[in-house]
Amino acid sequence: MTSVKHLQLTLAIMKPHVVSSPFSLHDIRRTILDNGFYVVRSKRQTIKLEQAEQFYREHKTKFFYNRLITFMTSGPSEAYILAREDAISVWRRLMGPTKVFQCQLSNPDSIRAKHGLTDTRNATHGSDSDESVRKEVSIMVPQFCFDHWKQIEEPMFRNGRVQFNDKQFLHSAHES
C-alpha cells in the first residue's frame, strides 16, 4: 500500500522594496516557479497597520518592532500561498537566513542575499511551520479556505491539472 504524498502550503510575502523593484520581483517569481512551486493564491496589497501588528505580534517587545511595522505598511506587498511537497523547508532554504549580511556570506545565491537590503528589508517572509501557515494566511489572505483547498483543489494540483496565468502570477485548478 502506497501513501499519497500531499502538497504542503506555505505563505511567502514579497516585502515592499521588492514589489517596487520589477527586476527583484521578476527574479524571485522565476525562482518560485523554477523550484516547482504552485502559486495557489496571489494577492497584492498594502498591509494595514492592524494586520501588521497582528502578523508581527510575537516581536512586539523587540527593538526592531516599530521599524518593521512601519516598513511593512509603507507600500504594496505581495502575498503568495505556495504549494509543493515540503514547501515550508524548500521556501525557507531558498530565502536564506534572516540577517542579510550573514546571508550574503553564507548563502550568496539565496533570495535574501541577492535582494535583501537590511535585516528588516530582507526581501521576503516565509512561514516556519504548518501552524504558522494557518495563522499567517488567516491574516494576509483571510478569504482562503484550507478545507476547500485540501478537499477540492489539492488533488487537482497534485495531479497536475492546473493552468498558469503569468499576468496574475497564479496557478488555477481545472477539471479535465
mmCIF file with all atom_site columns, C-alpha atoms in Angstrom:
data_model
loop_
_atom_site.group_PDB
_atom_site.id
_atom_site.type_symbol
_atom_site.label_atom_id
_atom_site.label_alt_id
_atom_site.label_comp_id
_atom_site.label_asym_id
_atom_site.label_entity_id
_atom_site.label_seq_id
_atom_site.pdbx_PDB_ins_code
_atom_site.Cartn_x
_atom_site.Cartn_y
_atom_site.Cartn_z
_atom_site.occupancy
_atom_site.B_iso_or_equiv
_atom_site.pdbx_formal_charge
_atom_site.auth_seq_id
_atom_site.auth_comp_id
_atom_site.auth_asym_id
_atom_site.auth_atom_id
_atom_site.pdbx_PDB_model_num
ATOM 1   C CA . MET A 1 1   ? 0.000   0.000  0.000   1.00 0.00 ? 1   MET A CA 1
ATOM 2   C CA . THR A 1 2   ? 1.475   3.349  -1.033  1.00 0.00 ? 2   THR A CA 1
ATOM 3   C CA . SER A 1 3   ? 0.555   6.524  0.751   1.00 0.00 ? 3   SER A CA 1
ATOM 4   C CA . VAL A 1 4   ? -0.309  9.661  -1.170  1.00 0.00 ? 4   VAL A CA 1
ATOM 5   C CA . LYS A 1 5   ? 2.185   12.487 -0.629  1.00 0.00 ? 5   LYS A CA 1
ATOM 6   C CA . HIS A 1 6   ? 0.102   15.624 -0.203  1.00 0.00 ? 6   HIS A CA 1
ATOM 7   C CA . LEU A 1 7   ? 1.242   19.072 -1.205  1.00 0.00 ? 7   LEU A CA 1
ATOM 8   C CA . GLN A 1 8   ? 2.215   21.334 1.662   1.00 0.00 ? 8   GLN A CA 1
ATOM 9   C CA . LEU A 1 9   ? 1.259   25.007 1.769   1.00 0.00 ? 9   LEU A CA 1
ATOM 10  C CA . THR A 1 10  ? 3.414   27.917 2.843   1.00 0.00 ? 10  THR A CA 1
ATOM 11  C CA . LEU A 1 11  ? 2.939   31.673 2.891   1.00 0.00 ? 11  LEU A CA 1
ATOM 12  C CA . ALA A 1 12  ? 5.518   33.787 1.072   1.00 0.00 ? 12  ALA A CA 1
ATOM 13  C CA . ILE A 1 13  ? 5.476   37.572 1.302   1.00 0.00 ? 13  ILE A CA 1
ATOM 14  C CA . MET A 1 14  ? 7.376   39.848 -1.057  1.00 0.00 ? 14  MET A CA 1
ATOM 15  C CA . LYS A 1 15  ? 8.165   42.925 1.005   1.00 0.00 ? 15  LYS A CA 1
ATOM 16  C CA . PRO A 1 16  ? 7.506   46.497 -0.234  1.00 0.00 ? 16  PRO A CA 1
ATOM 17  C CA . HIS A 1 17  ? 11.015  47.242 -1.575  1.00 0.00 ? 17  HIS A CA 1
ATOM 18  C CA . VAL A 1 18  ? 10.862  44.046 -3.678  1.00 0.00 ? 18  VAL A CA 1
ATOM 19  C CA . VAL A 1 19  ? 7.427   44.861 -5.105  1.00 0.00 ? 19  VAL A CA 1
ATOM 20  C CA . SER A 1 20  ? 8.668   48.331 -6.078  1.00 0.00 ? 20  SER A CA 1
ATOM 21  C CA . SER A 1 21  ? 11.625  46.807 -7.956  1.00 0.00 ? 21  SER A CA 1
ATOM 22  C CA . PRO A 1 22  ? 10.491  44.998 -11.134 1.00 0.00 ? 22  PRO A CA 1
ATOM 23  C CA . PHE A 1 23  ? 13.863  43.224 -11.502 1.00 0.00 ? 23  PHE A CA 1
ATOM 24  C CA . SER A 1 24  ? 13.776  41.824 -7.962  1.00 0.00 ? 24  SER A CA 1
ATOM 25  C CA . LEU A 1 25  ? 10.127  40.802 -8.157  1.00 0.00 ? 25  LEU A CA 1
ATOM 26  C CA . HIS A 1 26  ? 10.629  39.066 -11.512 1.00 0.00 ? 26  HIS A CA 1
ATOM 27  C CA . ASP A 1 27  ? 13.744  37.243 -10.288 1.00 0.00 ? 27  ASP A CA 1
ATOM 28  C CA . ILE A 1 28  ? 12.031  35.959 -7.139  1.00 0.00 ? 28  ILE A CA 1
ATOM 29  C CA . ARG A 1 29  ? 8.933   34.905 -9.077  1.00 0.00 ? 29  ARG A CA 1
ATOM 30  C CA . ARG A 1 30  ? 11.171  32.997 -11.502 1.00 0.00 ? 30  ARG A CA 1
ATOM 31  C CA . THR A 1 31  ? 12.873  31.298 -8.537  1.00 0.00 ? 31  THR A CA 1
ATOM 32  C CA . ILE A 1 32  ? 9.468   30.241 -7.196  1.00 0.00 ? 32  ILE A CA 1
ATOM 33  C CA . LEU A 1 33  ? 8.427   28.670 -10.491 1.00 0.00 ? 33  LEU A CA 1
ATOM 34  C CA . ASP A 1 34  ? 11.847  27.148 -11.233 1.00 0.00 ? 34  ASP A CA 1
ATOM 35  C CA . ASN A 1 35  ? 11.681  25.328 -7.898  1.00 0.00 ? 35  ASN A CA 1
ATOM 36  C CA . GLY A 1 36  ? 8.402   23.589 -8.623  1.00 0.00 ? 36  GLY A CA 1
ATOM 37  C CA . PHE A 1 37  ? 6.037   25.670 -6.541  1.00 0.00 ? 37  PHE A CA 1
ATOM 38  C CA . TYR A 1 38  ? 2.420   26.136 -7.472  1.00 0.00 ? 38  TYR A CA 1
ATOM 39  C CA . VAL A 1 39  ? 1.099   29.635 -6.744  1.00 0.00 ? 39  VAL A CA 1
ATOM 40  C CA . VAL A 1 40  ? -2.259  28.799 -5.172  1.00 0.00 ? 40  VAL A CA 1
ATOM 41  C CA . ARG A 1 41  ? -3.176  32.396 -4.310  1.00 0.00 ? 41  ARG A CA 1
ATOM 42  C CA . SER A 1 42  ? -1.518  35.674 -5.231  1.00 0.00 ? 42  SER A CA 1
ATOM 43  C CA . LYS A 1 43  ? -2.527  38.929 -3.587  1.00 0.00 ? 43  LYS A CA 1
ATOM 44  C CA . ARG A 1 44  ? -1.044  42.409 -3.897  1.00 0.00 ? 44  ARG A CA 1
ATOM 45  C CA . GLN A 1 45  ? -1.974  44.701 -1.037  1.00 0.00 ? 45  GLN A CA 1
ATOM 46  C CA . THR A 1 46  ? -0.706  47.477 1.129   1.00 0.00 ? 46  THR A CA 1
ATOM 47  C CA . ILE A 1 47  ? -0.759  45.862 4.544   1.00 0.00 ? 47  ILE A CA 1
ATOM 48  C CA . LYS A 1 48  ? -2.908  47.746 7.040   1.00 0.00 ? 48  LYS A CA 1
ATOM 49  C CA . LEU A 1 49  ? -1.457  48.712 10.409  1.00 0.00 ? 49  LEU A CA 1
ATOM 50  C CA . GLU A 1 50  ? -3.797  46.326 12.258  1.00 0.00 ? 50  GLU A CA 1
ATOM 51  C CA . GLN A 1 51  ? -2.753  43.432 10.001  1.00 0.00 ? 51  GLN A CA 1
ATOM 52  C CA . ALA A 1 52  ? 0.945   44.146 10.506  1.00 0.00 ? 52  ALA A CA 1
ATOM 53  C CA . GLU A 1 53  ? 0.528   44.414 14.273  1.00 0.00 ? 53  GLU A CA 1
ATOM 54  C CA . GLN A 1 54  ? -1.325  41.104 14.363  1.00 0.00 ? 54  GLN A CA 1
ATOM 55  C CA . PHE A 1 55  ? 1.133   39.416 11.990  1.00 0.00 ? 55  PHE A CA 1
ATOM 56  C CA . TYR A 1 56  ? 4.221   40.507 13.943  1.00 0.00 ? 56  TYR A CA 1
ATOM 57  C CA . ARG A 1 57  ? 2.682   40.337 17.442  1.00 0.00 ? 57  ARG A CA 1
ATOM 58  C CA . GLU A 1 58  ? 5.422   37.972 18.671  1.00 0.00 ? 58  GLU A CA 1
ATOM 59  C CA . HIS A 1 59  ? 8.036   40.694 18.019  1.00 0.00 ? 59  HIS A CA 1
ATOM 60  C CA . LYS A 1 60  ? 6.186   43.474 19.884  1.00 0.00 ? 60  LYS A CA 1
ATOM 61  C CA . THR A 1 61  ? 8.803   43.752 22.649  1.00 0.00 ? 61  THR A CA 1
ATOM 62  C CA . LYS A 1 62  ? 11.792  43.660 20.312  1.00 0.00 ? 62  LYS A CA 1
ATOM 63  C CA . PHE A 1 63  ? 13.809  46.753 19.410  1.00 0.00 ? 63  PHE A CA 1
ATOM 64  C CA . PHE A 1 64  ? 13.045  46.465 15.682  1.00 0.00 ? 64  PHE A CA 1
ATOM 65  C CA . TYR A 1 65  ? 9.253   46.115 16.003  1.00 0.00 ? 65  TYR A CA 1
ATOM 66  C CA . ASN A 1 66  ? 8.275   49.722 15.152  1.00 0.00 ? 66  ASN A CA 1
ATOM 67  C CA . ARG A 1 67  ? 10.718  49.849 12.248  1.00 0.00 ? 67  ARG A CA 1
ATOM 68  C CA . LEU A 1 68  ? 9.332   46.541 10.918  1.00 0.00 ? 68  LEU A CA 1
ATOM 69  C CA . ILE A 1 69  ? 5.691   47.640 11.212  1.00 0.00 ? 69  ILE A CA 1
ATOM 70  C CA . THR A 1 70  ? 6.419   50.992 9.568   1.00 0.00 ? 70  THR A CA 1
ATOM 71  C CA . PHE A 1 71  ? 8.250   49.319 6.698   1.00 0.00 ? 71  PHE A CA 1
ATOM 72  C CA . MET A 1 72  ? 5.664   46.584 6.104   1.00 0.00 ? 72  MET A CA 1
ATOM 73  C CA . THR A 1 73  ? 2.857   49.163 5.868   1.00 0.00 ? 73  THR A CA 1
ATOM 74  C CA . SER A 1 74  ? 4.860   51.588 3.680   1.00 0.00 ? 74  SER A CA 1
ATOM 75  C CA . GLY A 1 75  ? 3.692   50.307 0.289   1.00 0.00 ? 75  GLY A CA 1
ATOM 76  C CA . PRO A 1 76  ? 2.356   47.329 -1.615  1.00 0.00 ? 76  PRO A CA 1
ATOM 77  C CA . SER A 1 77  ? 3.489   43.815 -0.721  1.00 0.00 ? 77  SER A CA 1
ATOM 78  C CA . GLU A 1 78  ? 2.601   40.578 -2.467  1.00 0.00 ? 78  GLU A CA 1
ATOM 79  C CA . ALA A 1 79  ? 1.432   37.543 -0.537  1.00 0.00 ? 79  ALA A CA 1
ATOM 80  C CA . TYR A 1 80  ? 1.580   34.142 -2.207  1.00 0.00 ? 80  TYR A CA 1
ATOM 81  C CA . ILE A 1 81  ? 0.219   30.895 -0.913  1.00 0.00 ? 81  ILE A CA 1
ATOM 82  C CA . LEU A 1 82  ? 2.655   28.394 -2.395  1.00 0.00 ? 82  LEU A CA 1
ATOM 83  C CA . ALA A 1 83  ? 2.236   24.625 -2.670  1.00 0.00 ? 83  ALA A CA 1
ATOM 84  C CA . ARG A 1 84  ? 4.601   21.725 -3.294  1.00 0.00 ? 84  ARG A CA 1
ATOM 85  C CA . GLU A 1 85  ? 5.995   18.801 -1.346  1.00 0.00 ? 85  GLU A CA 1
ATOM 86  C CA . ASP A 1 86  ? 7.993   20.140 1.627   1.00 0.00 ? 86  ASP A CA 1
ATOM 87  C CA . ALA A 1 87  ? 7.006   23.705 0.700   1.00 0.00 ? 87  ALA A CA 1
ATOM 88  C CA . ILE A 1 88  ? 7.963   25.261 4.040   1.00 0.00 ? 88  ILE A CA 1
ATOM 89  C CA . SER A 1 89  ? 11.505  23.911 4.184   1.00 0.00 ? 89  SER A CA 1
ATOM 90  C CA . VAL A 1 90  ? 12.194  24.453 0.469   1.00 0.00 ? 90  VAL A CA 1
ATOM 91  C CA . TRP A 1 91  ? 10.969  28.073 0.564   1.00 0.00 ? 91  TRP A CA 1
ATOM 92  C CA . ARG A 1 92  ? 12.963  28.828 3.707   1.00 0.00 ? 92  ARG A CA 1
ATOM 93  C CA . ARG A 1 93  ? 16.112  27.334 2.152   1.00 0.00 ? 93  ARG A CA 1
ATOM 94  C CA . LEU A 1 94  ? 15.623  29.447 -0.995  1.00 0.00 ? 94  LEU A CA 1
ATOM 95  C CA . MET A 1 95  ? 15.154  32.610 1.089   1.00 0.00 ? 95  MET A CA 1
ATOM 96  C CA . GLY A 1 96  ? 18.305  32.072 3.156   1.00 0.00 ? 96  GLY A CA 1
ATOM 97  C CA . PRO A 1 97  ? 18.989  33.386 6.671   1.00 0.00 ? 97  PRO A CA 1
ATOM 98  C CA . THR A 1 98  ? 17.077  36.399 8.024   1.00 0.00 ? 98  THR A CA 1
ATOM 99  C CA . LYS A 1 99  ? 20.167  38.555 8.515   1.00 0.00 ? 99  LYS A CA 1
ATOM 100 C CA . VAL A 1 100 ? 21.155  39.861 5.085   1.00 0.00 ? 100 VAL A CA 1
ATOM 101 C CA . PHE A 1 101 ? 24.872  40.384 5.762   1.00 0.00 ? 101 PHE A CA 1
ATOM 102 C CA . GLN A 1 102 ? 25.216  36.856 7.175   1.00 0.00 ? 102 GLN A CA 1
ATOM 103 C CA . CYS A 1 103 ? 23.196  35.578 4.221   1.00 0.00 ? 103 CYS A CA 1
ATOM 104 C CA . GLN A 1 104 ? 25.461  37.265 1.673   1.00 0.00 ? 104 GLN A CA 1
ATOM 105 C CA . LEU A 1 105 ? 28.442  35.425 3.165   1.00 0.00 ? 105 LEU A CA 1
ATOM 106 C CA . SER A 1 106 ? 26.900  32.015 3.839   1.00 0.00 ? 106 SER A CA 1
ATOM 107 C CA . ASN A 1 107 ? 24.238  31.747 1.094   1.00 0.00 ? 107 ASN A CA 1
ATOM 108 C CA . PRO A 1 108 ? 25.205  34.189 -1.684  1.00 0.00 ? 108 PRO A CA 1
ATOM 109 C CA . ASP A 1 109 ? 22.761  32.674 -4.192  1.00 0.00 ? 109 ASP A CA 1
ATOM 110 C CA . SER A 1 110 ? 19.760  32.934 -1.863  1.00 0.00 ? 110 SER A CA 1
ATOM 111 C CA . ILE A 1 111 ? 16.887  35.378 -2.364  1.00 0.00 ? 111 ILE A CA 1
ATOM 112 C CA . ARG A 1 112 ? 17.780  37.456 0.681   1.00 0.00 ? 112 ARG A CA 1
ATOM 113 C CA . ALA A 1 113 ? 21.453  37.676 -0.301  1.00 0.00 ? 113 ALA A CA 1
ATOM 114 C CA . LYS A 1 114 ? 20.522  38.949 -3.760  1.00 0.00 ? 114 LYS A CA 1
ATOM 115 C CA . HIS A 1 115 ? 17.533  41.172 -2.927  1.00 0.00 ? 115 HIS A CA 1
ATOM 116 C CA . GLY A 1 116 ? 17.700  41.967 0.788   1.00 0.00 ? 116 GLY A CA 1
ATOM 117 C CA . LEU A 1 117 ? 18.865  45.385 1.914   1.00 0.00 ? 117 LEU A CA 1
ATOM 118 C CA . THR A 1 118 ? 18.843  45.134 5.726   1.00 0.00 ? 118 THR A CA 1
ATOM 119 C CA . ASP A 1 119 ? 17.574  42.706 8.354   1.00 0.00 ? 119 ASP A CA 1
ATOM 120 C CA . THR A 1 120 ? 14.167  44.434 8.231   1.00 0.00 ? 120 THR A CA 1
ATOM 121 C CA . ARG A 1 121 ? 14.190  44.857 4.453   1.00 0.00 ? 121 ARG A CA 1
ATOM 122 C CA . ASN A 1 122 ? 15.303  41.293 3.839   1.00 0.00 ? 122 ASN A CA 1
ATOM 123 C CA . ALA A 1 123 ? 13.112  40.842 0.745   1.00 0.00 ? 123 ALA A CA 1
ATOM 124 C CA . THR A 1 124 ? 10.799  38.021 1.775   1.00 0.00 ? 124 THR A CA 1
ATOM 125 C CA . HIS A 1 125 ? 8.927   36.257 4.533   1.00 0.00 ? 125 HIS A CA 1
ATOM 126 C CA . GLY A 1 126 ? 8.205   32.557 4.792   1.00 0.00 ? 126 GLY A CA 1
ATOM 127 C CA . SER A 1 127 ? 6.169   30.616 7.327   1.00 0.00 ? 127 SER A CA 1
ATOM 128 C CA . ASP A 1 128 ? 8.158   28.357 9.641   1.00 0.00 ? 128 ASP A CA 1
ATOM 129 C CA . SER A 1 129 ? 5.550   25.646 10.375  1.00 0.00 ? 129 SER A CA 1
ATOM 130 C CA . ASP A 1 130 ? 2.143   24.348 9.318   1.00 0.00 ? 130 ASP A CA 1
ATOM 131 C CA . GLU A 1 131 ? 0.669   26.118 12.350  1.00 0.00 ? 131 GLU A CA 1
ATOM 132 C CA . SER A 1 132 ? 2.267   29.412 11.277  1.00 0.00 ? 132 SER A CA 1
ATOM 133 C CA . VAL A 1 133 ? 0.927   28.970 7.741   1.00 0.00 ? 133 VAL A CA 1
ATOM 134 C CA . ARG A 1 134 ? -2.644  28.752 9.053   1.00 0.00 ? 134 ARG A CA 1
ATOM 135 C CA . LYS A 1 135 ? -2.226  31.743 11.359  1.00 0.00 ? 135 LYS A CA 1
ATOM 136 C CA . GLU A 1 136 ? -0.428  33.936 8.821   1.00 0.00 ? 136 GLU A CA 1
ATOM 137 C CA . VAL A 1 137 ? -2.730  33.111 5.895   1.00 0.00 ? 137 VAL A CA 1
ATOM 138 C CA . SER A 1 138 ? -5.744  33.970 8.084   1.00 0.00 ? 138 SER A CA 1
ATOM 139 C CA . ILE A 1 139 ? -4.243  37.460 8.490   1.00 0.00 ? 139 ILE A CA 1
ATOM 140 C CA . MET A 1 140 ? -2.940  38.087 4.951   1.00 0.00 ? 140 MET A CA 1
ATOM 141 C CA . VAL A 1 141 ? -5.425  36.133 2.801   1.00 0.00 ? 141 VAL A CA 1
ATOM 142 C CA . PRO A 1 142 ? -8.427  35.740 5.142   1.00 0.00 ? 142 PRO A CA 1
ATOM 143 C CA . GLN A 1 143 ? -10.788 34.506 2.422   1.00 0.00 ? 143 GLN A CA 1
ATOM 144 C CA . PHE A 1 144 ? -8.623  31.394 1.807   1.00 0.00 ? 144 PHE A CA 1
ATOM 145 C CA . CYS A 1 145 ? -10.359 28.184 2.907   1.00 0.00 ? 145 CYS A CA 1
ATOM 146 C CA . PHE A 1 146 ? -7.982  25.415 3.964   1.00 0.00 ? 146 PHE A CA 1
ATOM 147 C CA . ASP A 1 147 ? -10.754 22.773 3.880   1.00 0.00 ? 147 ASP A CA 1
ATOM 148 C CA . HIS A 1 148 ? -11.690 23.653 0.294   1.00 0.00 ? 148 HIS A CA 1
ATOM 149 C CA . TRP A 1 149 ? -8.015  23.550 -0.696  1.00 0.00 ? 149 TRP A CA 1
ATOM 150 C CA . LYS A 1 150 ? -7.474  20.130 0.879   1.00 0.00 ? 150 LYS A CA 1
ATOM 151 C CA . GLN A 1 151 ? -10.665 18.506 -0.414  1.00 0.00 ? 151 GLN A CA 1
ATOM 152 C CA . ILE A 1 152 ? -11.126 20.100 -3.845  1.00 0.00 ? 152 ILE A CA 1
ATOM 153 C CA . GLU A 1 153 ? -8.047  21.905 -5.109  1.00 0.00 ? 153 GLU A CA 1
ATOM 154 C CA . GLU A 1 154 ? -5.083  19.953 -3.698  1.00 0.00 ? 154 GLU A CA 1
ATOM 155 C CA . PRO A 1 155 ? -5.897  16.691 -5.558  1.00 0.00 ? 155 PRO A CA 1
ATOM 156 C CA . MET A 1 156 ? -6.095  18.590 -8.860  1.00 0.00 ? 156 MET A CA 1
ATOM 157 C CA . PHE A 1 157 ? -2.816  20.432 -8.195  1.00 0.00 ? 157 PHE A CA 1
ATOM 158 C CA . ARG A 1 158 ? -1.120  17.203 -7.089  1.00 0.00 ? 158 ARG A CA 1
ATOM 159 C CA . ASN A 1 159 ? -2.199  15.538 -10.337 1.00 0.00 ? 159 ASN A CA 1
ATOM 160 C CA . GLY A 1 160 ? -1.002  18.457 -12.480 1.00 0.00 ? 160 GLY A CA 1
ATOM 161 C CA . ARG A 1 161 ? -4.485  19.579 -13.507 1.00 0.00 ? 161 ARG A CA 1
ATOM 162 C CA . VAL A 1 162 ? -3.604  23.267 -13.343 1.00 0.00 ? 162 VAL A CA 1
ATOM 163 C CA . GLN A 1 163 ? -3.115  26.227 -15.630 1.00 0.00 ? 163 GLN A CA 1
ATOM 164 C CA . PHE A 1 164 ? -0.721  29.104 -15.022 1.00 0.00 ? 164 PHE A CA 1
ATOM 165 C CA . ASN A 1 165 ? -1.675  32.738 -15.625 1.00 0.00 ? 165 ASN A CA 1
ATOM 166 C CA . ASP A 1 166 ? 1.526   34.762 -15.952 1.00 0.00 ? 166 ASP A CA 1
ATOM 167 C CA . LYS A 1 167 ? -0.214  38.148 -15.666 1.00 0.00 ? 167 LYS A CA 1
ATOM 168 C CA . GLN A 1 168 ? -1.860  37.181 -12.358 1.00 0.00 ? 168 GLN A CA 1
ATOM 169 C CA . PHE A 1 169 ? 1.131   35.069 -11.265 1.00 0.00 ? 169 PHE A CA 1
ATOM 170 C CA . LEU A 1 170 ? -1.280  32.325 -10.293 1.00 0.00 ? 170 LEU A CA 1
ATOM 171 C CA . HIS A 1 171 ? -1.950  28.664 -10.952 1.00 0.00 ? 171 HIS A CA 1
ATOM 172 C CA . SER A 1 172 ? -5.575  27.577 -11.036 1.00 0.00 ? 172 SER A CA 1
ATOM 173 C CA . ALA A 1 173 ? -7.036  24.101 -10.894 1.00 0.00 ? 173 ALA A CA 1
ATOM 174 C CA . HIS A 1 174 ? -9.158  22.922 -13.763 1.00 0.00 ? 174 HIS A CA 1
ATOM 175 C CA . GLU A 1 175 ? -11.288 19.874 -14.415 1.00 0.00 ? 175 GLU A CA 1
ATOM 176 C CA . SER A 1 176 ? -10.295 17.636 -17.307 1.00 0.00 ? 176 SER A CA 1
#
